[in-house]
Tab-separated table of C-alpha atoms in Angstrom:
chain	number	residue	atom	x	y	z
M	30	MET	CA	-33.501	0.437	-8.087
M	31	GLY	CA	-33.707	3.414	-5.698
M	32	ASN	CA	-31.050	5.904	-4.742
M	33	ILE	CA	-27.677	4.534	-3.710
M	34	GLU	CA	-26.426	5.768	-0.339
M	35	VAL	CA	-23.336	5.276	1.800
M	36	GLY	CA	-23.947	1.964	3.550
M	37	SER	CA	-26.026	0.486	0.717
M	38	LYS	CA	-25.679	-3.261	0.081
M	39	LEU	CA	-26.157	-4.176	-3.578
M	40	THR	CA	-25.388	-6.945	-6.033
M	41	LEU	CA	-23.618	-6.715	-9.386
M	42	SER	CA	-23.781	-9.570	-11.870
M	43	LYS	CA	-20.363	-10.431	-13.296
M	44	ALA	CA	-22.019	-10.477	-16.712
M	45	LYS	CA	-22.516	-6.713	-16.313
M	46	LEU	CA	-19.047	-5.954	-14.956
M	47	ASN	CA	-17.415	-5.046	-18.279
M	48	ASP	CA	-20.251	-2.687	-19.151
M	49	PHE	CA	-20.009	-1.093	-15.718
M	50	LEU	CA	-16.244	-0.576	-16.021
M	51	ARG	CA	-16.682	0.751	-19.558
M	52	SER	CA	-19.155	3.350	-18.265
M	53	LEU	CA	-16.666	4.950	-15.862
M	54	ASP	CA	-15.571	8.485	-16.721
M	55	ALA	CA	-12.031	7.982	-15.460
M	56	LEU	CA	-8.797	6.161	-16.042
M	57	LEU	CA	-9.104	2.547	-14.934
M	58	ALA	CA	-6.327	0.694	-13.120
M	59	ALA	CA	-6.968	-3.019	-12.735
M	60	PRO	CA	-5.057	-6.244	-12.062
M	61	ILE	CA	-3.874	-8.358	-14.991
M	62	ARG	CA	-1.623	-11.399	-15.159
M	63	LEU	CA	1.736	-10.927	-16.879
M	64	GLU	CA	3.708	-13.421	-18.945
M	65	HIS	CA	5.275	-15.262	-16.021
M	66	GLY	CA	2.153	-15.340	-13.873
M	67	GLU	CA	2.733	-12.313	-11.664
M	68	VAL	CA	-0.128	-9.881	-11.041
M	69	HIS	CA	0.305	-6.247	-12.089
M	70	PHE	CA	-2.001	-3.219	-11.944
M	71	ALA	CA	-2.202	-1.757	-15.456
M	72	ILE	CA	-3.806	1.466	-16.674
M	73	ASN	CA	-6.765	0.930	-19.032
M	74	PRO	CA	-5.994	-2.731	-19.786
M	75	PRO	CA	-8.195	-4.721	-22.195
M	76	LEU	CA	-11.305	-5.574	-20.192
M	77	GLU	CA	-11.047	-9.276	-21.006
M	78	GLN	CA	-7.611	-9.400	-19.313
M	79	ILE	CA	-8.794	-7.990	-15.981
M	80	LEU	CA	-8.715	-10.412	-13.060
M	81	ARG	CA	-12.192	-10.173	-11.646
M	82	ASP	CA	-12.586	-12.580	-8.782
M	83	ALA	CA	-11.266	-13.083	-5.266
M	84	GLU	CA	-8.987	-15.977	-6.187
M	85	TYR	CA	-5.903	-14.206	-7.539
M	86	VAL	CA	-2.958	-13.650	-5.216
M	87	ASN	CA	-2.057	-9.998	-4.649
M	88	SER	CA	0.380	-8.073	-6.851
M	89	THR	CA	4.079	-7.947	-5.964
M	90	ILE	CA	4.155	-4.163	-6.401
M	91	SER	CA	1.338	-2.469	-4.532
M	92	PRO	CA	-1.116	-0.264	-6.466
M	93	VAL	CA	-0.060	2.387	-3.945
M	94	ALA	CA	2.589	3.112	-6.596
M	95	LEU	CA	-0.148	4.637	-8.763
M	96	LEU	CA	-0.449	7.438	-6.190
M	97	PHE	CA	3.145	7.485	-4.935
M	98	PRO	CA	5.205	6.388	-7.966
M	99	GLN	CA	8.768	5.122	-7.783
M	100	THR	CA	9.970	8.162	-9.728
M	101	GLU	CA	8.118	11.338	-10.650
M	102	VAL	CA	8.986	14.767	-12.001
M	103	LEU	CA	7.971	17.444	-9.502
M	104	PHE	CA	8.625	20.333	-11.883
M	105	ASN	CA	10.791	21.525	-14.768
M	106	PHE	CA	12.846	24.660	-14.228
M	107	LYS	CA	14.549	27.345	-16.273
M	108	LEU	CA	17.071	29.699	-14.662
M	109	ASN	CA	17.978	32.943	-16.402
M	110	GLY	CA	17.343	35.856	-14.122
M	111	LYS	CA	13.987	35.064	-12.546
M	112	PRO	CA	13.452	31.294	-12.052
M	113	GLN	CA	10.659	29.808	-14.160
M	114	LEU	CA	8.927	26.654	-12.930
M	115	GLU	CA	6.653	24.402	-14.969
M	116	PHE	CA	4.565	21.931	-12.963
M	117	PRO	CA	2.947	18.732	-14.283
M	118	PRO	CA	-0.732	18.960	-15.289
M	119	PRO	CA	-3.382	18.068	-12.698
M	120	PRO	CA	-3.974	14.320	-12.352
M	121	GLN	CA	-6.892	12.710	-14.162
M	122	PRO	CA	-9.647	10.959	-12.206
M	123	LEU	CA	-8.658	7.357	-11.523
M	124	VAL	CA	-10.593	4.274	-10.457
M	125	ILE	CA	-8.527	1.415	-9.037
M	126	PHE	CA	-10.499	-1.799	-9.471
M	127	GLY	CA	-9.560	-5.052	-7.751
M	128	ILE	CA	-7.341	-3.531	-5.076
M	129	ARG	CA	-6.981	-5.751	-2.012
M	130	SER	CA	-7.965	-4.748	1.513
M	131	CYS	CA	-4.375	-4.431	2.747
M	132	ASP	CA	-3.556	-1.902	0.027
M	133	VAL	CA	-6.710	0.103	0.739
M	134	ALA	CA	-5.610	0.308	4.380
M	135	ALA	CA	-2.155	1.402	3.205
M	136	ILE	CA	-3.553	4.185	1.025
M	137	ARG	CA	-5.658	5.491	3.917
M	138	TYR	CA	-2.507	5.592	6.042
M	139	LEU	CA	-0.592	7.461	3.334
M	140	GLU	CA	-3.416	9.980	2.958
M	141	MET	CA	-2.990	10.781	6.633
M	142	PHE	CA	0.808	10.783	6.494
M	143	PHE	CA	1.148	13.004	3.427
M	144	SER	CA	-1.380	15.582	4.650
M	145	ARG	CA	-0.195	15.867	8.257
M	146	ASN	CA	1.713	19.050	9.155
M	147	PHE	CA	2.830	19.572	5.553
M	148	VAL	CA	0.672	18.728	2.534
M	149	ASP	CA	2.450	16.644	-0.101
M	150	THR	CA	0.728	18.129	-3.140
M	151	PRO	CA	1.530	15.456	-5.780
M	152	PHE	CA	0.254	12.595	-3.629
M	153	CYS	CA	-2.751	14.409	-2.180
M	154	GLU	CA	-3.941	15.656	-5.579
M	155	ARG	CA	-3.837	12.118	-6.965
M	156	ALA	CA	-5.570	10.653	-3.915
M	157	LYS	CA	-8.301	13.282	-4.108
M	158	VAL	CA	-9.391	12.141	-7.587
M	159	THR	CA	-8.927	8.397	-6.995
M	160	THR	CA	-11.756	6.017	-6.112
M	161	LEU	CA	-10.969	2.558	-4.757
M	162	ILE	CA	-13.062	-0.491	-5.680
M	163	SER	CA	-11.641	-3.253	-3.529
M	164	VAL	CA	-12.295	-6.968	-3.873
M	165	ALA	CA	-12.312	-8.665	-0.470
M	166	CYS	CA	-9.613	-11.308	-0.343
M	167	GLN	CA	-10.724	-14.937	-0.191
M	168	ARG	CA	-7.439	-16.561	-1.210
M	169	PRO	CA	-4.575	-15.301	0.944
M	170	SER	CA	-1.122	-16.259	-0.234
M	171	LYS	CA	1.185	-18.293	1.972
M	172	ASN	CA	2.863	-14.983	2.969
M	173	CYS	CA	-0.237	-12.997	3.972
M	174	PHE	CA	-0.967	-12.047	7.592
M	175	CYS	CA	-3.332	-9.066	7.289
M	176	PRO	CA	-5.668	-10.154	10.158
M	177	CYS	CA	-2.743	-9.536	12.532
M	178	CYS	CA	-2.482	-5.886	11.413
M	179	ALA	CA	-6.077	-4.710	10.834
M	180	GLY	CA	-5.415	-4.917	7.103
M	181	GLY	CA	-8.046	-7.411	5.959
M	182	PRO	CA	-9.042	-9.801	4.521
M	183	PHE	CA	-12.374	-7.918	4.470
M	184	LEU	CA	-12.691	-4.264	5.442
M	185	GLU	CA	-15.292	-2.840	7.792
M	186	ASP	CA	-14.445	0.779	6.944
M	187	GLY	CA	-12.032	2.853	4.885
M	188	TYR	CA	-13.142	1.571	1.478
M	189	ASP	CA	-15.021	3.491	-1.198
M	190	ILE	CA	-16.639	0.386	-2.679
M	191	GLN	CA	-15.986	-3.164	-1.505
M	192	LEU	CA	-16.896	-6.188	-3.621
M	193	VAL	CA	-17.328	-9.654	-2.137
M	194	ASP	CA	-17.150	-12.457	-4.698
M	195	PHE	CA	-20.046	-14.933	-4.774
M	196	GLY	CA	-19.310	-16.715	-8.029
M	197	GLU	CA	-21.730	-15.299	-10.595
M	198	LEU	CA	-22.169	-11.996	-8.781
M	199	PHE	CA	-20.558	-9.570	-6.373
M	200	LEU	CA	-21.984	-8.256	-3.142
M	201	VAL	CA	-21.361	-4.502	-3.421
M	202	GLU	CA	-20.830	-2.476	-0.243
M	203	VAL	CA	-20.785	1.326	-0.547
M	204	GLY	CA	-18.454	2.813	2.044
M	205	SER	CA	-17.907	6.492	1.214
M	206	GLU	CA	-19.235	9.542	-0.592
M	207	LYS	CA	-16.738	8.847	-3.375
M	208	GLY	CA	-18.193	5.387	-3.781
M	209	LYS	CA	-21.720	6.758	-3.763
M	210	GLN	CA	-20.855	9.352	-6.421
M	211	LEU	CA	-19.221	6.734	-8.635
M	212	LEU	CA	-22.365	4.579	-8.631
M	213	SER	CA	-24.831	7.466	-8.947
M	214	GLY	CA	-26.335	7.430	-12.430
M	215	ARG	CA	-25.349	3.784	-12.845
M	216	GLU	CA	-28.100	2.287	-10.695
M	217	GLY	CA	-29.219	0.087	-13.598
M	218	PHE	CA	-26.230	-2.182	-13.119
M	219	PHE	CA	-27.213	-3.098	-9.553
M	220	GLU	CA	-29.905	-4.854	-7.531
M	221	PRO	CA	-30.589	-4.635	-3.778
M	222	ALA	CA	-28.733	-7.351	-1.869
M	223	PRO	CA	-30.943	-10.009	-0.231
M	224	GLU	CA	-30.530	-10.428	3.513
M	225	GLY	CA	-29.284	-13.987	3.110
M	226	LEU	CA	-26.341	-12.829	1.004
M	227	ILE	CA	-25.187	-10.454	3.736
M	228	GLU	CA	-25.271	-13.331	6.232
M	229	ARG	CA	-23.264	-15.497	3.819
M	230	ARG	CA	-20.740	-12.675	3.555
M	231	ASN	CA	-20.053	-12.901	7.280
M	232	SER	CA	-19.641	-16.682	7.068
M	233	LEU	CA	-17.279	-16.275	4.122
M	234	TYR	CA	-15.162	-13.889	6.167
M	235	GLU	CA	-14.818	-16.462	8.950
M	236	GLU	CA	-13.914	-19.161	6.418
M	237	THR	CA	-11.226	-16.948	4.897
M	238	LEU	CA	-9.613	-16.350	8.288
M	239	GLN	CA	-8.958	-20.093	8.557
M	240	LYS	CA	-6.876	-20.054	5.354
M	241	PHE	CA	-4.010	-17.920	6.687
M	242	GLU	CA	-0.782	-19.820	7.307
M	243	ILE	CA	1.211	-17.116	9.134
M	244	ALA	CA	0.626	-15.577	12.547
M	245	SER	CA	2.555	-12.412	13.330
M	246	HIS	CA	2.311	-11.503	17.015
M	247	MET	CA	2.287	-7.744	16.483
M	248	GLY	CA	1.166	-6.903	20.022
M	249	THR	CA	4.231	-8.585	21.498
M	250	GLY	CA	6.456	-6.794	19.009
M	251	VAL	CA	4.930	-3.433	19.894
M	252	ARG	CA	5.324	-4.060	23.621
M	253	LYS	CA	8.947	-5.165	23.402
M	254	VAL	CA	10.088	-2.451	21.006
M	255	THR	CA	8.275	0.303	22.917
M	256	SER	CA	9.655	-0.795	26.283
M	257	ARG	CA	13.135	-1.165	24.749
M	258	SER	CA	13.387	-4.605	26.331
M	259	VAL	CA	14.961	-6.242	23.271
M	260	SER	CA	18.542	-7.242	24.012
M	261	GLU	CA	21.353	-5.749	21.954
M	262	GLU	CA	22.528	-9.268	21.165
M	263	LEU	CA	19.184	-10.129	19.595
M	264	TRP	CA	19.182	-6.949	17.491
M	265	LYS	CA	22.716	-7.721	16.303
M	266	MET	CA	21.815	-11.261	15.290
M	267	MET	CA	18.828	-10.062	13.268
M	268	ALA	CA	20.636	-7.092	11.700
M	269	ALA	CA	23.500	-9.345	10.616
M	270	ARG	CA	21.110	-11.144	8.287
M	271	CYS	CA	20.029	-7.959	6.490
M	272	ILE	CA	21.874	-7.437	3.185
M	273	GLU	CA	20.631	-3.823	2.876
M	274	CYS	CA	19.040	-4.412	-0.524
M	275	GLY	CA	16.049	-2.163	0.233
M	276	GLY	CA	13.598	-4.715	-1.115
M	277	CYS	CA	11.435	-4.598	2.010
M	278	ALA	CA	10.993	-0.830	1.720
M	279	PHE	CA	10.356	-0.819	-2.021
M	280	VAL	CA	7.517	-3.349	-1.817
M	281	CYS	CA	6.049	-2.145	1.502
M	282	PRO	CA	2.922	-0.072	0.762
M	283	LEU	CA	3.408	1.933	3.979
M	284	CYS	CA	7.024	3.006	3.463
M	285	THR	CA	7.326	6.695	2.616
M	286	CYS	CA	11.081	7.355	2.393
M	287	PHE	CA	12.082	9.325	-0.692
M	288	ASP	CA	14.912	11.375	-2.124
M	289	VAL	CA	14.776	14.499	-4.291
M	290	VAL	CA	17.263	15.005	-7.118
M	291	ASP	CA	17.825	17.967	-9.442
M	292	HIS	CA	18.844	17.092	-13.006
M	293	LYS	CA	20.538	19.922	-14.917
M	294	LEU	CA	20.955	20.056	-18.670
M	295	PRO	CA	23.991	21.732	-20.337
M	296	LEU	CA	23.833	25.528	-20.323
M	297	HIS	CA	22.278	27.185	-23.352
M	298	SER	CA	24.392	29.615	-25.337
M	299	ASP	CA	22.560	32.518	-23.673
M	300	GLY	CA	23.458	31.199	-20.222
M	301	THR	CA	20.039	29.740	-19.443
M	302	ALA	CA	20.112	26.692	-17.196
M	303	CYS	CA	17.320	24.136	-17.607
M	304	GLY	CA	16.463	20.902	-15.880
M	305	TRP	CA	13.968	19.142	-13.709
M	306	ARG	CA	13.460	18.127	-10.108
M	307	GLU	CA	12.635	14.472	-9.562
M	308	ARG	CA	11.409	12.521	-6.563
M	309	CYS	CA	12.310	8.850	-6.200
M	310	TRP	CA	11.827	6.181	-3.580
M	311	ASP	CA	14.605	5.758	-1.029
M	312	CYS	CA	15.154	3.417	1.903
M	313	CYS	CA	16.114	4.120	5.511
M	314	GLN	CA	18.211	0.920	5.444
M	315	PHE	CA	20.650	2.540	3.008
M	316	ALA	CA	23.776	4.133	4.465
M	317	GLY	CA	23.272	7.296	2.428
M	318	TYR	CA	19.675	7.918	3.440
M	319	SER	CA	20.421	9.772	6.678
M	320	MET	CA	23.758	11.218	5.540
M	321	GLU	CA	24.033	14.919	6.369
M	322	ALA	CA	25.729	17.644	4.354
M	323	ALA	CA	28.746	17.590	6.660
M	324	GLY	CA	29.367	13.961	5.704
M	325	VAL	CA	28.216	12.442	8.986
M	326	SER	CA	25.189	10.275	9.726
M	327	PRO	CA	23.180	9.845	12.946
M	328	ARG	CA	22.821	6.171	11.969
M	329	PRO	CA	26.236	5.236	10.583
M	330	ASP	CA	25.995	1.444	10.904
M	331	LYS	CA	23.602	-1.250	9.727
M	332	LEU	CA	22.547	-2.153	13.263
M	333	SER	CA	21.290	1.335	14.111
M	334	ARG	CA	19.426	1.563	10.803
M	335	PHE	CA	17.829	-1.854	11.289
M	336	LYS	CA	16.660	-0.957	14.796
M	337	ARG	CA	15.314	2.370	13.583
M	338	ARG	CA	13.223	0.726	10.849
M	339	PHE	CA	11.455	-1.571	13.284
M	340	TYR	CA	11.119	1.122	15.938
M	341	HIS	CA	9.227	3.178	13.352
M	342	LYS	CA	7.096	0.199	12.360
M	343	LEU	CA	6.302	-1.110	15.841
M	344	SER	CA	6.794	1.579	18.487
M	345	TYR	CA	3.671	2.676	20.343
M	346	PHE	CA	4.909	6.257	19.937
M	347	TYR	CA	4.254	5.982	16.202
M	348	MET	CA	1.118	3.890	16.688
M	349	GLU	CA	-0.363	6.674	18.794
M	350	MET	CA	0.571	9.282	16.197
M	351	ASP	CA	-0.369	7.283	13.089
M	352	GLY	CA	-3.333	5.306	14.376
M	353	ARG	CA	-1.911	1.907	13.458
M	354	VAL	CA	1.229	-0.231	13.362
M	355	GLY	CA	3.439	0.389	10.353
M	356	CYS	CA	2.321	-2.779	8.602
M	357	VAL	CA	-0.841	-4.011	6.864
M	358	GLY	CA	0.159	-7.678	6.639
M	359	CYS	CA	0.441	-7.853	2.846
M	360	GLY	CA	3.399	-10.257	3.103
M	361	ARG	CA	5.438	-8.643	0.341
M	362	CYS	CA	8.485	-8.239	2.597
M	363	ILE	CA	8.498	-12.017	3.110
M	364	GLN	CA	8.521	-12.508	-0.640
M	365	VAL	CA	11.575	-10.315	-1.293
M	366	CYS	CA	13.741	-10.566	1.859
M	367	PHE	CA	16.803	-12.764	1.228
M	368	GLY	CA	17.889	-12.555	4.871
M	369	VAL	CA	14.550	-13.686	6.350
M	370	VAL	CA	14.225	-10.590	8.519
M	371	ASP	CA	10.764	-9.707	7.268
M	372	MET	CA	8.087	-8.374	9.609
M	373	PRO	CA	6.667	-11.693	10.918
M	374	ALA	CA	10.177	-13.135	11.297
M	375	VAL	CA	11.324	-10.147	13.352
M	376	VAL	CA	8.161	-9.942	15.467
M	377	ASN	CA	8.156	-13.650	16.212
M	378	THR	CA	11.882	-13.512	16.996
M	379	LEU	CA	11.172	-10.764	19.533
M	380	ARG	CA	8.424	-12.928	21.011
M	381	GLU	CA	10.457	-16.128	21.251
M	382	GLU	CA	13.799	-14.418	21.946
M	383	LYS	CA	15.661	-16.693	19.578
M	384	VAL	CA	16.865	-16.476	15.978
M	385	PHE	CA	16.589	-19.582	13.812
M	386	GLY	CA	16.561	-21.916	16.779
M	387	VAL	CA	19.331	-20.154	18.739
M	388	ARG	CA	17.749	-19.221	22.069
M	389	LEU	CA	19.312	-16.261	23.851
M	390	ARG	CA	17.993	-16.815	27.374
């Protein structure tokens, strides 16, 4: 086996997969199945528990949470005269195995978002030492719609290493310098991919596209939101169904809202104050998210917050700035939304101009 380069097409026998994963000089995050059947990305799980094919349905909580966790300590502090700050240690190298295409696309978006204008150090340091080994999706769930959002099911760019499942072996596609570096020195695990396998990969992609059950007409949603041609009545009818639980934001791999909280411990006898600063996920649908110090909010009602969420997700203003719509089609919002105002429901409502059979024109 010769040198591995960016763009190389290789094969990896599944019989060698455990040995390959064992050889990695990094923490390993990989999908496992929990007691009740849900998929979860665990750190250094037993190798025999790792889901290793394209048939498992994606995890409810995105592996994005490994880089942007629900809660994290930014620093500990001690105040007695000059403030003393203690920051967490640098992150360890991490390999995420089995990540789906939609979540890879989400991480690439977050890398852009958290390094634009102001660098978010905790996220960017983790992303810098993380390598993504994605498994192209061949079994979309009933909620998936990634082809509508340039989120999958296979990726043409943006991945470090992409695996395509062919039963007894994987087609291995090297997509970045990180991917190349991860495989360098491990050439013995791989063989060059035959031309016929690459052709079968393209056929498999077309077959997978036929398995999706949901169509989300994102272009129509973008056009209507950007032109502000959605009637107030339609917005009100959709917003009325939202129960403001925040579930959509907490499972969306592209949502970036967070809050920062200082926790103070009781004063020491010498007057020293100690504590820590913590970051936690927040949601722009919550009334308190945009509350200002004076006790007023620019978005005081549910309707204005609902409209703002979908303006951010669908407006061409943000598409032009971010390079994509604010959705990768993972379908998690469908899974958790009690009010059925998930992304496809909203976009298709904008297209048809009716809510649950009630036509407005």
